[in-house]
Amino acid sequence: MRVSTAMRRWASLLALGGALALGAQAADAKKKDKAQAPAGTPYASTYKPYPGRPTALVGATIYDGRGARIDNGTVLFEGGKVVAIGGADLAVPAGYDRVDGAGKFVTPGVIDIHSHLGVYPSPQVDALSDGNEMTSPTTPDVWAEHSVWPQDPGFSRALVNGGVTALQILPGSGNLIGGRAVTLKNVASRTVQGMKFPGAPYSLKMACGENPKRVYGEKGQKPSTRMGNFAVDRQAWIDARQYMDGDHATRDLGKDTLEGVLKGEILVQNHCYRADEMALVLDMAKEMGYKVTAFHHAVEAYKIGDLLKANDVCAAIWADWYGFKMEAYDGIPENAALLAKQGACVVIHSDDENGIQRLNQAAARAQAAGRRIGVEVPDAQVIGWFTYNAAKAMGIGEKTGSLEAGKMADVVLWNGNPLSVYSRPEKVWIDGALMYDADDPRRKPVSDFELGQPGEGDVK
């Protein structure tokens, strides 16, 4: 039985990629690996794109992720990159596979800035629960990638049901400083290194509010209050500054990470709900010399949209989660629309293994909530909430997140308007390789864990 299932797994991998890259392709891949993994880089990315073919998507409605819409448009990609995007008059070069997009829609690949796939994988059992190192209020020494299980069926579900091509995996929010996050390409791989997004910066997961003070208050230790949260954070940054200014005679893994933040090499993704706390965190960041890239969950972000805009901080939010604890009490479904009206950066995230499969629908719900109070956000702008804006806040906006010449060919062909509850991905390309095709059973990926089990490779 194991022989046949293993053979099916390898057949699936081959079908996803189309063929193994041999000869010159393998040599080129080795060169790329060396280029993206300097000597001495720990746990370096070994990601290599699956082989693709020159492809032209023609006749579809295109949303480029940066606020533009092209009707009856054409997208060309080859060699893993977007070559051109334009209208019906854009010439298709010889040798390109033509995909008829008439009546359909094309967007950049969907990106989730806040996911716990792999560290809280399915099935949800204690043996696989590896997202929170709740043994100290500050654990900047831990890295989420060391917990990621590449066989999590959630990865393939996110690809086929949600069009997700890249995602950031974060530690949980039990600690004030939870550790490093990692950005992944959503591809089948035996190792997490084989999924790591090449060249993506690390992020540091931080948290404020109820979670840390509850976790450690119940243990009878500091912090047990919000003022305790800030005191512990500030001391951690003071210690990190002293370490950075020292001779590094004794290496400290946690302070290595905090030093990277202070140097601007590592981004900060901060779990925070209340507007007043977000304002305090921004003050702390200025005091200690670092920058917050995005506040996550941020259910009260609508109250300080002007402040977020002025500080170039994105709000990574749910469409309509609220009220499940006190700091979520003032969450409103109009949050995203009001932020957009104030000119702030909006990102729709999941924080959930099911929600990641429907980020497009969540964005549509948030858009509709705004419309009900008279705030109109154009469809083309809303698409950016789960594509380009997410990429920007993850530090990969120059590489992916929008359909622009020279960027990674991470592309989704939808069978209808992606902001409709009735639409779903029909085809998904990652770096120009066709990774999912609803009409081709060979391109419906299955996790090793699922082989031979009921519901294997289930597609909703």
CSV table of C-alpha atoms in Angstrom, one decimal:
chain,number,residue,atom,x,y,z
A,1,MET,CA,0.0,0.0,0.0
A,2,ARG,CA,2.8,2.4,0.9
A,3,VAL,CA,4.5,1.8,-2.4
A,4,SER,CA,1.5,2.7,-4.4
A,5,THR,CA,0.7,5.8,-2.4
A,6,ALA,CA,4.3,7.0,-2.6
A,7,MET,CA,4.2,6.5,-6.3
A,8,ARG,CA,1.0,8.5,-6.5
A,9,ARG,CA,2.6,11.3,-4.5
A,10,TRP,CA,5.6,11.5,-6.8
A,11,ALA,CA,3.2,11.3,-9.8
A,12,SER,CA,1.4,14.3,-8.4
A,13,LEU,CA,4.6,16.3,-7.9
A,14,LEU,CA,5.6,15.5,-11.5
A,15,ALA,CA,2.2,16.5,-12.8
A,16,LEU,CA,2.3,19.8,-10.9
A,17,GLY,CA,5.6,20.7,-12.4
A,18,GLY,CA,5.0,19.2,-15.8
A,19,ALA,CA,8.5,17.6,-15.9
A,20,LEU,CA,11.7,17.4,-13.8
A,21,ALA,CA,14.2,20.0,-14.6
A,22,LEU,CA,17.3,18.3,-15.9
A,23,GLY,CA,20.6,19.1,-17.5
A,24,ALA,CA,21.0,22.9,-18.1
A,25,GLN,CA,17.9,23.6,-16.0
A,26,ALA,CA,19.4,21.9,-13.0
A,27,ALA,CA,22.7,23.8,-13.5
A,28,ASP,CA,20.8,27.1,-13.7
A,29,ALA,CA,18.9,26.2,-10.5
A,30,LYS,CA,22.1,25.5,-8.7
A,31,LYS,CA,23.4,28.9,-9.7
A,32,LYS,CA,20.2,30.5,-8.5
A,33,ASP,CA,20.5,28.7,-5.1
A,34,LYS,CA,24.0,30.0,-4.6
A,35,ALA,CA,22.8,33.5,-5.5
A,36,GLN,CA,20.0,33.6,-3.0
A,37,ALA,CA,21.8,31.7,-0.2
A,38,PRO,CA,25.1,33.4,0.7
A,39,ALA,CA,27.7,31.3,2.4
A,40,GLY,CA,26.8,30.9,6.1
A,41,THR,CA,23.1,31.8,5.7
A,42,PRO,CA,21.3,29.6,8.2
A,43,TYR,CA,18.3,27.6,7.0
A,44,ALA,CA,18.6,29.2,3.5
A,45,SER,CA,15.9,28.9,0.9
A,46,THR,CA,16.4,26.0,-1.5
A,47,TYR,CA,13.2,26.9,-3.4
A,48,LYS,CA,13.3,26.2,-7.1
A,49,PRO,CA,10.3,27.0,-9.3
A,50,TYR,CA,8.5,24.1,-10.9
A,51,PRO,CA,9.0,24.2,-14.7
A,52,GLY,CA,6.4,26.2,-16.6
A,53,ARG,CA,5.6,27.1,-20.2
A,54,PRO,CA,5.2,30.5,-22.0
A,55,THR,CA,1.5,31.3,-21.5
A,56,ALA,CA,-0.9,34.0,-22.7
A,57,LEU,CA,-4.2,34.6,-20.8
A,58,VAL,CA,-6.4,36.4,-23.3
A,59,GLY,CA,-9.8,37.9,-23.2
A,60,ALA,CA,-10.2,38.1,-19.4
A,61,THR,CA,-11.0,41.0,-17.1
A,62,ILE,CA,-7.7,41.8,-15.4
A,63,TYR,CA,-7.2,43.3,-12.0
A,64,ASP,CA,-3.5,44.1,-11.7
A,65,GLY,CA,-3.4,44.4,-7.9
A,66,ARG,CA,-2.3,48.0,-8.0
A,67,GLY,CA,-5.8,49.5,-8.6
A,68,ALA,CA,-6.1,49.1,-12.4
A,69,ARG,CA,-8.7,47.1,-14.3
A,70,ILE,CA,-8.3,46.0,-17.9
A,71,ASP,CA,-11.3,44.6,-19.8
A,72,ASN,CA,-10.7,42.1,-22.5
A,73,GLY,CA,-7.1,42.0,-21.5
A,74,THR,CA,-4.0,39.9,-22.0
A,75,VAL,CA,-1.3,38.7,-19.6
A,76,LEU,CA,1.9,37.2,-20.9
A,77,PHE,CA,4.4,35.3,-18.8
A,78,GLU,CA,7.4,33.2,-19.6
A,79,GLY,CA,10.4,32.0,-17.7
A,80,GLY,CA,8.6,32.4,-14.4
A,81,LYS,CA,8.1,36.2,-14.9
A,82,VAL,CA,5.3,38.4,-16.1
A,83,VAL,CA,6.4,39.6,-19.6
A,84,ALA,CA,3.6,42.1,-20.4
A,85,ILE,CA,0.1,43.0,-19.5
A,86,GLY,CA,-2.3,45.0,-21.7
A,87,GLY,CA,-5.4,45.1,-23.7
A,88,ALA,CA,-6.7,43.0,-26.6
A,89,ASP,CA,-4.2,44.5,-29.0
A,90,LEU,CA,-1.2,43.1,-27.0
A,91,ALA,CA,0.4,40.7,-29.5
A,92,VAL,CA,0.9,37.1,-28.4
A,93,PRO,CA,4.4,35.8,-29.4
A,94,ALA,CA,4.8,32.6,-31.2
A,95,GLY,CA,5.2,29.5,-29.0
A,96,TYR,CA,2.9,30.7,-26.2
A,97,ASP,CA,0.1,28.5,-24.9
A,98,ARG,CA,-3.1,30.5,-25.2
A,99,VAL,CA,-5.7,30.3,-22.4
A,100,ASP,CA,-9.1,31.6,-23.3
A,101,GLY,CA,-10.2,33.9,-20.4
A,102,ALA,CA,-13.4,35.2,-22.0
A,103,GLY,CA,-16.0,35.8,-19.3
A,104,LYS,CA,-13.3,35.1,-16.6
A,105,PHE,CA,-11.1,37.2,-14.4
A,106,VAL,CA,-7.3,37.3,-13.7
A,107,THR,CA,-5.6,38.6,-10.6
A,108,PRO,CA,-2.2,38.3,-9.0
A,109,GLY,CA,-1.8,35.3,-6.7
A,110,VAL,CA,-3.6,35.7,-3.4
A,111,ILE,CA,-1.3,36.4,-0.4
A,112,ASP,CA,-2.0,35.9,3.3
A,113,ILE,CA,0.0,38.0,5.6
A,114,HIS,CA,-1.2,36.2,8.7
A,115,SER,CA,-1.3,32.4,8.7
A,116,HIS,CA,-0.4,29.6,11.1
A,117,LEU,CA,-0.5,26.8,8.6
A,118,GLY,CA,2.2,24.3,9.3
A,119,VAL,CA,2.7,25.4,12.9
A,120,TYR,CA,-0.9,24.7,13.8
A,121,PRO,CA,-1.6,22.2,11.1
A,122,SER,CA,-4.6,19.9,10.4
A,123,PRO,CA,-5.5,17.7,12.2
A,124,GLN,CA,-5.6,19.9,15.3
A,125,VAL,CA,-4.0,17.7,17.9
A,126,ASP,CA,-1.6,18.5,20.7
A,127,ALA,CA,1.2,16.6,18.9
A,128,LEU,CA,1.1,19.0,16.0
A,129,SER,CA,0.6,22.2,18.1
A,130,ASP,CA,3.9,24.1,17.6
A,131,GLY,CA,3.0,27.8,17.2
A,132,ASN,CA,3.4,29.2,20.7
A,133,GLU,CA,6.6,28.9,22.8
A,134,MET,CA,4.8,30.1,26.0
A,135,THR,CA,7.6,29.6,28.4
A,136,SER,CA,8.8,33.2,28.6
A,137,PRO,CA,7.1,36.5,27.8
A,138,THR,CA,9.8,37.2,25.2
A,139,THR,CA,11.1,34.5,22.9
A,140,PRO,CA,12.7,36.3,20.0
A,141,ASP,CA,15.1,33.4,19.7
A,142,VAL,CA,12.5,31.0,18.1
A,143,TRP,CA,11.8,30.8,14.4
A,144,ALA,CA,8.4,29.7,13.1
A,145,GLU,CA,10.0,27.8,10.2
A,146,HIS,CA,11.5,25.3,12.7
A,147,SER,CA,7.9,24.2,13.5
A,148,VAL,CA,6.4,24.3,9.9
A,149,TRP,CA,5.1,20.9,8.8
A,150,PRO,CA,5.2,20.9,4.9
A,151,GLN,CA,2.6,18.1,4.8
A,152,ASP,CA,-0.1,20.2,6.4
A,153,PRO,CA,-3.2,19.7,4.1
A,154,GLY,CA,-4.0,23.3,4.7
A,155,PHE,CA,-1.4,24.4,2.2
A,156,SER,CA,-3.0,22.6,-0.8
A,157,ARG,CA,-6.5,23.6,0.4
A,158,ALA,CA,-5.4,27.3,0.4
A,159,LEU,CA,-4.0,26.9,-3.2
A,160,VAL,CA,-7.0,25.2,-4.8
A,161,ASN,CA,-9.8,26.8,-2.9
A,162,GLY,CA,-8.3,30.3,-2.3
A,163,GLY,CA,-5.7,30.9,-5.1
A,164,VAL,CA,-3.1,31.5,-2.4
A,165,THR,CA,0.4,31.6,-3.9
A,166,ALA,CA,2.4,33.0,-0.9
A,167,LEU,CA,1.8,33.3,2.8
A,168,GLN,CA,3.6,34.4,6.0
A,169,ILE,CA,3.7,31.9,8.8
A,170,LEU,CA,3.8,33.6,12.2
A,171,PRO,CA,4.3,32.3,15.7
A,172,GLY,CA,1.2,32.6,18.0
A,173,SER,CA,0.3,35.6,20.1
A,174,GLY,CA,0.8,34.2,23.6
A,175,ASN,CA,4.1,36.1,24.1
A,176,LEU,CA,4.9,39.8,23.8
A,177,ILE,CA,7.7,38.9,21.4
A,178,GLY,CA,6.8,35.6,19.8
A,179,GLY,CA,9.7,35.0,17.4
A,180,ARG,CA,10.5,35.2,13.7
A,181,ALA,CA,7.9,34.7,11.0
A,182,VAL,CA,8.7,33.1,7.7
A,183,THR,CA,7.4,33.8,4.2
A,184,LEU,CA,6.6,30.8,2.0
A,185,LYS,CA,5.7,30.0,-1.6
A,186,ASN,CA,2.7,27.8,-1.5
A,187,VAL,CA,4.2,24.8,-3.3
A,188,ALA,CA,4.6,21.1,-2.5
A,189,SER,CA,8.0,20.4,-1.0
A,190,ARG,CA,9.6,17.8,1.2
A,191,THR,CA,11.2,20.6,3.4
A,192,VAL,CA,10.3,24.0,4.6
A,193,GLN,CA,13.5,25.3,3.0
A,194,GLY,CA,12.1,24.2,-0.3
A,195,MET,CA,9.1,26.5,0.3
A,196,LYS,CA,10.9,29.5,1.6
A,197,PHE,CA,10.3,32.6,-0.5
A,198,PRO,CA,13.7,33.5,-2.0
A,199,GLY,CA,14.9,36.9,-0.8
A,200,ALA,CA,12.0,37.6,1.5
A,201,PRO,CA,12.9,39.4,4.8
A,202,TYR,CA,12.1,37.9,8.1
A,203,SER,CA,9.5,39.4,10.3
A,204,LEU,CA,9.3,39.5,14.1
A,205,LYS,CA,5.9,38.6,15.6
A,206,MET,CA,5.0,40.8,18.5
A,207,ALA,CA,1.7,41.0,20.5
A,208,CYS,CA,0.1,43.4,22.9
A,209,GLY,CA,-3.1,43.5,24.9
A,210,GLU,CA,-5.0,40.6,26.5
A,211,ASN,CA,-3.1,37.5,25.4
A,212,PRO,CA,0.3,38.0,27.0
A,213,LYS,CA,-1.0,39.5,30.2
A,214,ARG,CA,-3.5,36.6,30.5
A,215,VAL,CA,-1.0,33.9,29.8
A,216,TYR,CA,1.7,35.1,32.2
A,217,GLY,CA,-0.7,36.7,34.7
A,218,GLU,CA,-2.2,33.3,35.2
A,219,LYS,CA,1.3,32.0,36.0
A,220,GLY,CA,1.7,34.7,38.6
A,221,GLN,CA,4.5,36.5,36.8
A,222,LYS,CA,5.1,39.7,34.9
A,223,PRO,CA,3.3,40.8,32.8
A,224,SER,CA,-0.1,40.6,34.2
A,225,THR,CA,-1.3,44.0,33.1
A,226,ARG,CA,-1.0,46.2,30.0
A,227,MET,CA,1.6,48.4,31.8
A,228,GLY,CA,3.5,45.3,32.5
A,229,ASN,CA,3.4,44.4,28.8
A,230,PHE,CA,5.1,47.7,27.9
A,231,ALA,CA,7.6,47.5,30.6
A,232,VAL,CA,8.8,44.1,29.5
A,233,ASP,CA,8.9,45.1,25.9
A,234,ARG,CA,10.9,48.3,26.6
A,235,GLN,CA,13.5,46.5,28.7
A,236,ALA,CA,13.9,43.9,25.9
A,237,TRP,CA,14.7,46.7,23.4
A,238,ILE,CA,17.1,48.4,25.8
A,239,ASP,CA,19.0,45.1,26.3
A,240,ALA,CA,19.0,44.6,22.6
A,241,ARG,CA,20.5,48.0,21.9
A,242,GLN,CA,23.3,47.3,24.4
A,243,TYR,CA,23.9,44.0,22.7
A,244,MET,CA,24.0,45.7,19.3
A,245,ASP,CA,26.5,48.2,20.5
A,246,GLY,CA,28.7,45.5,22.2
A,247,ASP,CA,31.4,43.2,20.8
A,248,HIS,CA,29.1,40.2,20.4
A,249,ALA,CA,31.7,38.1,22.2
A,250,THR,CA,28.8,35.9,23.4
A,251,ARG,CA,26.1,35.2,20.9
A,252,ASP,CA,22.5,35.5,21.9
A,253,LEU,CA,19.9,34.1,19.4
A,254,GLY,CA,17.1,36.3,20.7
A,255,LYS,CA,19.1,39.5,20.6
A,256,ASP,CA,20.4,38.6,17.2
A,257,THR,CA,16.8,38.9,16.0
A,258,LEU,CA,16.1,42.1,17.9
A,259,GLU,CA,19.3,43.6,16.5
A,260,GLY,CA,18.1,42.8,13.0
A,261,VAL,CA,14.9,44.7,13.8
A,262,LEU,CA,16.8,47.7,15.1
A,263,LYS,CA,19.0,47.7,11.9
A,264,GLY,CA,15.8,47.6,9.7
A,265,GLU,CA,16.6,44.1,8.3
A,266,ILE,CA,13.7,42.4,10.0
A,267,LEU,CA,10.1,43.7,9.8
A,268,VAL,CA,7.7,43.9,12.8
A,269,GLN,CA,4.3,42.4,12.5
A,270,ASN,CA,2.4,43.4,15.7
A,271,HIS,CA,-0.8,41.7,16.9
A,272,CYS,CA,-2.8,44.5,18.4
A,273,TYR,CA,-6.6,45.2,18.7
A,274,ARG,CA,-7.3,48.5,20.4
A,275,ALA,CA,-6.6,51.9,18.9
A,276,ASP,CA,-5.1,53.3,22.1
A,277,GLU,CA,-2.6,50.5,22.3
A,278,MET,CA,-1.6,50.8,18.7
A,279,ALA,CA,-0.8,54.5,19.3
A,280,LEU,CA,1.2,53.6,22.4
A,281,VAL,CA,3.2,50.9,20.4
A,282,LEU,CA,4.0,53.5,17.7
A,283,ASP,CA,5.4,55.8,20.5
A,284,MET,CA,7.4,52.8,21.9
A,285,ALA,CA,8.8,52.1,18.4
A,286,LYS,CA,10.0,55.7,18.0
A,287,GLU,CA,11.5,55.6,21.5
A,288,MET,CA,13.4,52.4,20.9
A,289,GLY,CA,14.3,53.0,17.3
A,290,TYR,CA,12.4,50.4,15.2
A,291,LYS,CA,9.4,50.5,12.8
A,292,VAL,CA,6.1,48.7,12.9
A,293,THR,CA,5.3,47.4,9.5
A,294,ALA,CA,1.8,46.3,10.2
A,295,PHE,CA,-0.7,45.9,13.0
A,296,HIS,CA,-2.5,42.6,12.8
A,297,HIS,CA,-6.2,42.0,13.7
A,298,ALA,CA,-6.4,45.8,14.5
A,299,VAL,CA,-10.2,45.8,14.9
A,300,GLU,CA,-10.1,49.4,16.1
A,301,ALA,CA,-7.8,50.6,13.3
A,302,TYR,CA,-10.6,52.7,11.8
A,303,LYS,CA,-10.3,55.0,14.8
A,304,ILE,CA,-6.7,56.0,13.9
A,305,GLY,CA,-6.5,55.6,10.1
A,306,ASP,CA,-4.8,59.0,9.9
A,307,LEU,CA,-2.2,58.0,12.4
A,308,LEU,CA,-1.5,54.7,10.5
A,309,LYS,CA,-1.2,56.6,7.2
A,310,ALA,CA,1.2,59.1,8.7
A,311,ASN,CA,3.4,56.4,10.0
A,312,ASP,CA,3.2,54.2,6.9
A,313,VAL,CA,1.8,51.3,8.9
A,314,CYS,CA,-0.6,48.8,7.3
A,315,ALA,CA,-3.7,47.4,9.1
A,316,ALA,CA,-3.9,43.6,8.5
A,317,ILE,CA,-7.5,42.8,9.5
A,318,TRP,CA,-10.4,40.5,9.3
A,319,ALA,CA,-13.5,41.5,7.4
A,320,ASP,CA,-15.9,41.3,10.3
A,321,TRP,CA,-14.6,39.4,13.3
A,322,TYR,CA,-15.4,41.2,16.5
A,323,GLY,CA,-16.7,40.8,20.0
A,324,PHE,CA,-15.1,37.5,21.0
A,325,LYS,CA,-13.1,39.2,23.8
A,326,MET,CA,-13.1,42.6,25.3
A,327,GLU,CA,-10.4,44.1,23.2
A,328,ALA,CA,-12.4,43.0,20.1
A,329,TYR,CA,-15.6,44.6,21.4
A,330,ASP,CA,-15.4,47.7,19.2
A,331,GLY,CA,-14.7,45.9,16.0
A,332,ILE,CA,-17.0,46.8,13.1
A,333,PRO,CA,-17.4,45.4,9.6
A,334,GLU,CA,-16.8,48.9,8.2
A,335,ASN,CA,-13.2,48.9,9.4
A,336,ALA,CA,-11.6,48.3,6.0
A,337,ALA,CA,-13.7,50.7,4.1
A,338,LEU,CA,-13.1,53.5,6.7
A,339,LEU,CA,-9.4,52.9,6.6
A,340,ALA,CA,-9.4,53.0,2.8
A,341,LYS,CA,-11.3,56.3,3.0
A,342,GLN,CA,-8.6,57.7,5.2
A,343,GLY,CA,-5.9,56.6,2.8
A,344,ALA,CA,-4.4,54.0,5.0
A,345,CYS,CA,-3.0,50.6,3.8
A,346,VAL,CA,-5.5,47.8,4.1
A,347,VAL,CA,-4.7,44.1,4.1
A,348,ILE,CA,-7.3,41.3,4.6
A,349,HIS,CA,-5.8,38.4,6.5
A,350,SER,CA,-7.1,35.0,7.7
A,351,ASP,CA,-5.5,33.8,11.0
A,352,ASP,CA,-7.5,30.7,10.2
A,353,GLU,CA,-7.1,27.5,8.1
A,354,ASN,CA,-10.5,27.9,6.6
A,355,GLY,CA,-10.5,31.7,6.2
A,356,ILE,CA,-7.3,31.5,4.1
A,357,GLN,CA,-9.4,29.7,1.5
A,358,ARG,CA,-11.8,32.6,1.1
A,359,LEU,CA,-9.8,35.8,1.5
A,360,ASN,CA,-11.4,37.1,-1.7
A,361,GLN,CA,-14.9,36.6,-0.2
A,362,ALA,CA,-13.8,38.3,3.1
A,363,ALA,CA,-12.6,41.3,1.1
A,364,ALA,CA,-15.9,41.5,-0.7
A,365,ARG,CA,-17.8,41.4,2.6
A,366,ALA,CA,-15.7,44.3,3.9
A,367,GLN,CA,-16.3,46.2,0.7
A,368,ALA,CA,-20.1,45.6,1.0
A,369,ALA,CA,-20.1,46.8,4.6
A,370,GLY,CA,-18.5,50.1,3.5
A,371,ARG,CA,-21.0,50.5,0.6
A,372,ARG,CA,-23.9,50.2,3.2
A,373,ILE,CA,-22.6,53.4,4.9
A,374,GLY,CA,-21.9,55.2,1.7
A,375,VAL,CA,-18.2,54.5,1.4
A,376,GLU,CA,-17.5,53.1,-2.1
A,377,VAL,CA,-14.2,51.3,-2.7
A,378,PRO,CA,-13.7,50.3,-6.3
A,379,ASP,CA,-13.3,46.5,-7.0
A,380,ALA,CA,-9.8,47.1,-8.5
A,381,GLN,CA,-8.7,48.6,-5.2
A,382,VAL,CA,-10.2,45.9,-3.1
A,383,ILE,CA,-8.3,43.2,-5.0
A,384,GLY,CA,-5.1,44.9,-3.7
A,385,TRP,CA,-6.3,44.2,-0.1
A,386,PHE,CA,-5.3,40.5,-0.5
A,387,THR,CA,-2.6,40.8,-3.2
A,388,TYR,CA,-0.2,43.8,-3.4
A,389,ASN,CA,-0.8,45.4,0.0
A,390,ALA,CA,-0.1,42.1,1.7
A,391,ALA,CA,3.1,41.7,-0.4
A,392,LYS,CA,4.2,45.3,0.5
A,393,ALA,CA,3.7,44.7,4.2
A,394,MET,CA,5.7,41.4,4.0
A,395,GLY,CA,8.6,43.1,2.2
A,396,ILE,CA,8.1,41.3,-1.1
A,397,GLY,CA,6.1,43.9,-3.0
A,398,GLU,CA,9.0,44.4,-5.5
A,399,LYS,CA,8.8,40.7,-6.4
A,400,THR,CA,5.1,39.7,-6.3
A,401,GLY,CA,1.6,40.9,-5.4
A,402,SER,CA,0.8,42.6,-8.7
A,403,LEU,CA,0.8,41.9,-12.4
A,404,GLU,CA,3.7,44.0,-13.7
A,405,ALA,CA,6.4,43.1,-16.1
A,406,GLY,CA,9.4,41.6,-14.4
A,407,LYS,CA,7.6,40.3,-11.4
A,408,MET,CA,7.0,36.7,-10.4
A,409,ALA,CA,4.3,35.1,-12.5
A,410,ASP,CA,2.0,34.3,-9.6
A,411,VAL,CA,-1.3,34.4,-11.3
A,412,VAL,CA,-4.9,33.2,-10.7
A,413,LEU,CA,-7.6,32.7,-13.3
A,414,TRP,CA,-11.0,32.9,-11.7
A,415,ASN,CA,-14.1,31.4,-13.3
A,416,GLY,CA,-16.0,34.6,-12.4
A,417,ASN,CA,-15.6,37.9,-10.5
A,418,PRO,CA,-13.3,37.1,-7.6
A,419,LEU,CA,-15.4,39.4,-5.4
A,420,SER,CA,-18.5,37.1,-5.9
A,421,VAL,CA,-19.3,34.3,-3.5
A,422,TYR,CA,-19.9,32.1,-6.5
A,423,SER,CA,-16.4,32.4,-8.0
A,424,ARG,CA,-13.4,30.2,-7.4
A,425,PRO,CA,-10.0,29.6,-8.8
A,426,GLU,CA,-9.9,27.8,-12.1
A,427,LYS,CA,-6.2,27.8,-12.6
A,428,VAL,CA,-3.3,28.9,-10.4
A,429,TRP,CA,0.3,29.5,-11.6
A,430,ILE,CA,3.3,30.0,-9.2
A,431,ASP,CA,6.4,31.5,-10.9
A,432,GLY,CA,4.7,30.6,-14.2
A,433,ALA,CA,4.2,27.0,-13.4
A,434,LEU,CA,0.6,25.6,-13.5
A,435,MET,CA,0.2,24.3,-10.0
A,436,TYR,CA,-3.6,23.8,-10.1
A,437,ASP,CA,-6.1,23.3,-12.8
A,438,ALA,CA,-9.8,22.6,-11.9
A,439,ASP,CA,-10.2,20.7,-15.2
A,440,ASP,CA,-7.2,18.4,-14.8
A,441,PRO,CA,-7.2,15.8,-12.0
A,442,ARG,CA,-3.4,15.5,-12.3
A,443,ARG,CA,-3.1,19.1,-11.1
A,444,LYS,CA,-5.1,18.8,-7.9
A,445,PRO,CA,-2.3,18.5,-5.2
A,446,VAL,CA,-2.6,16.1,-2.3
A,447,SER,CA,-0.6,16.2,0.9
A,448,ASP,CA,1.4,13.1,1.8
A,449,PHE,CA,-0.6,13.0,5.0
A,450,GLU,CA,-3.9,12.6,3.2
A,451,LEU,CA,-2.9,9.7,0.9
A,452,GLY,CA,-5.3,6.8,1.2
A,453,GLN,CA,-7.6,8.6,3.7
A,454,PRO,CA,-11.2,9.7,3.3
A,455,GLY,CA,-11.5,13.2,1.8
A,456,GLU,CA,-8.1,12.9,0.1
A,457,GLY,CA,-7.4,16.1,-1.8
A,458,ASP,CA,-10.9,17.4,-1.2
A,459,VAL,CA,-11.7,20.5,-3.3
A,460,LYS,CA,-14.7,22.6,-2.2
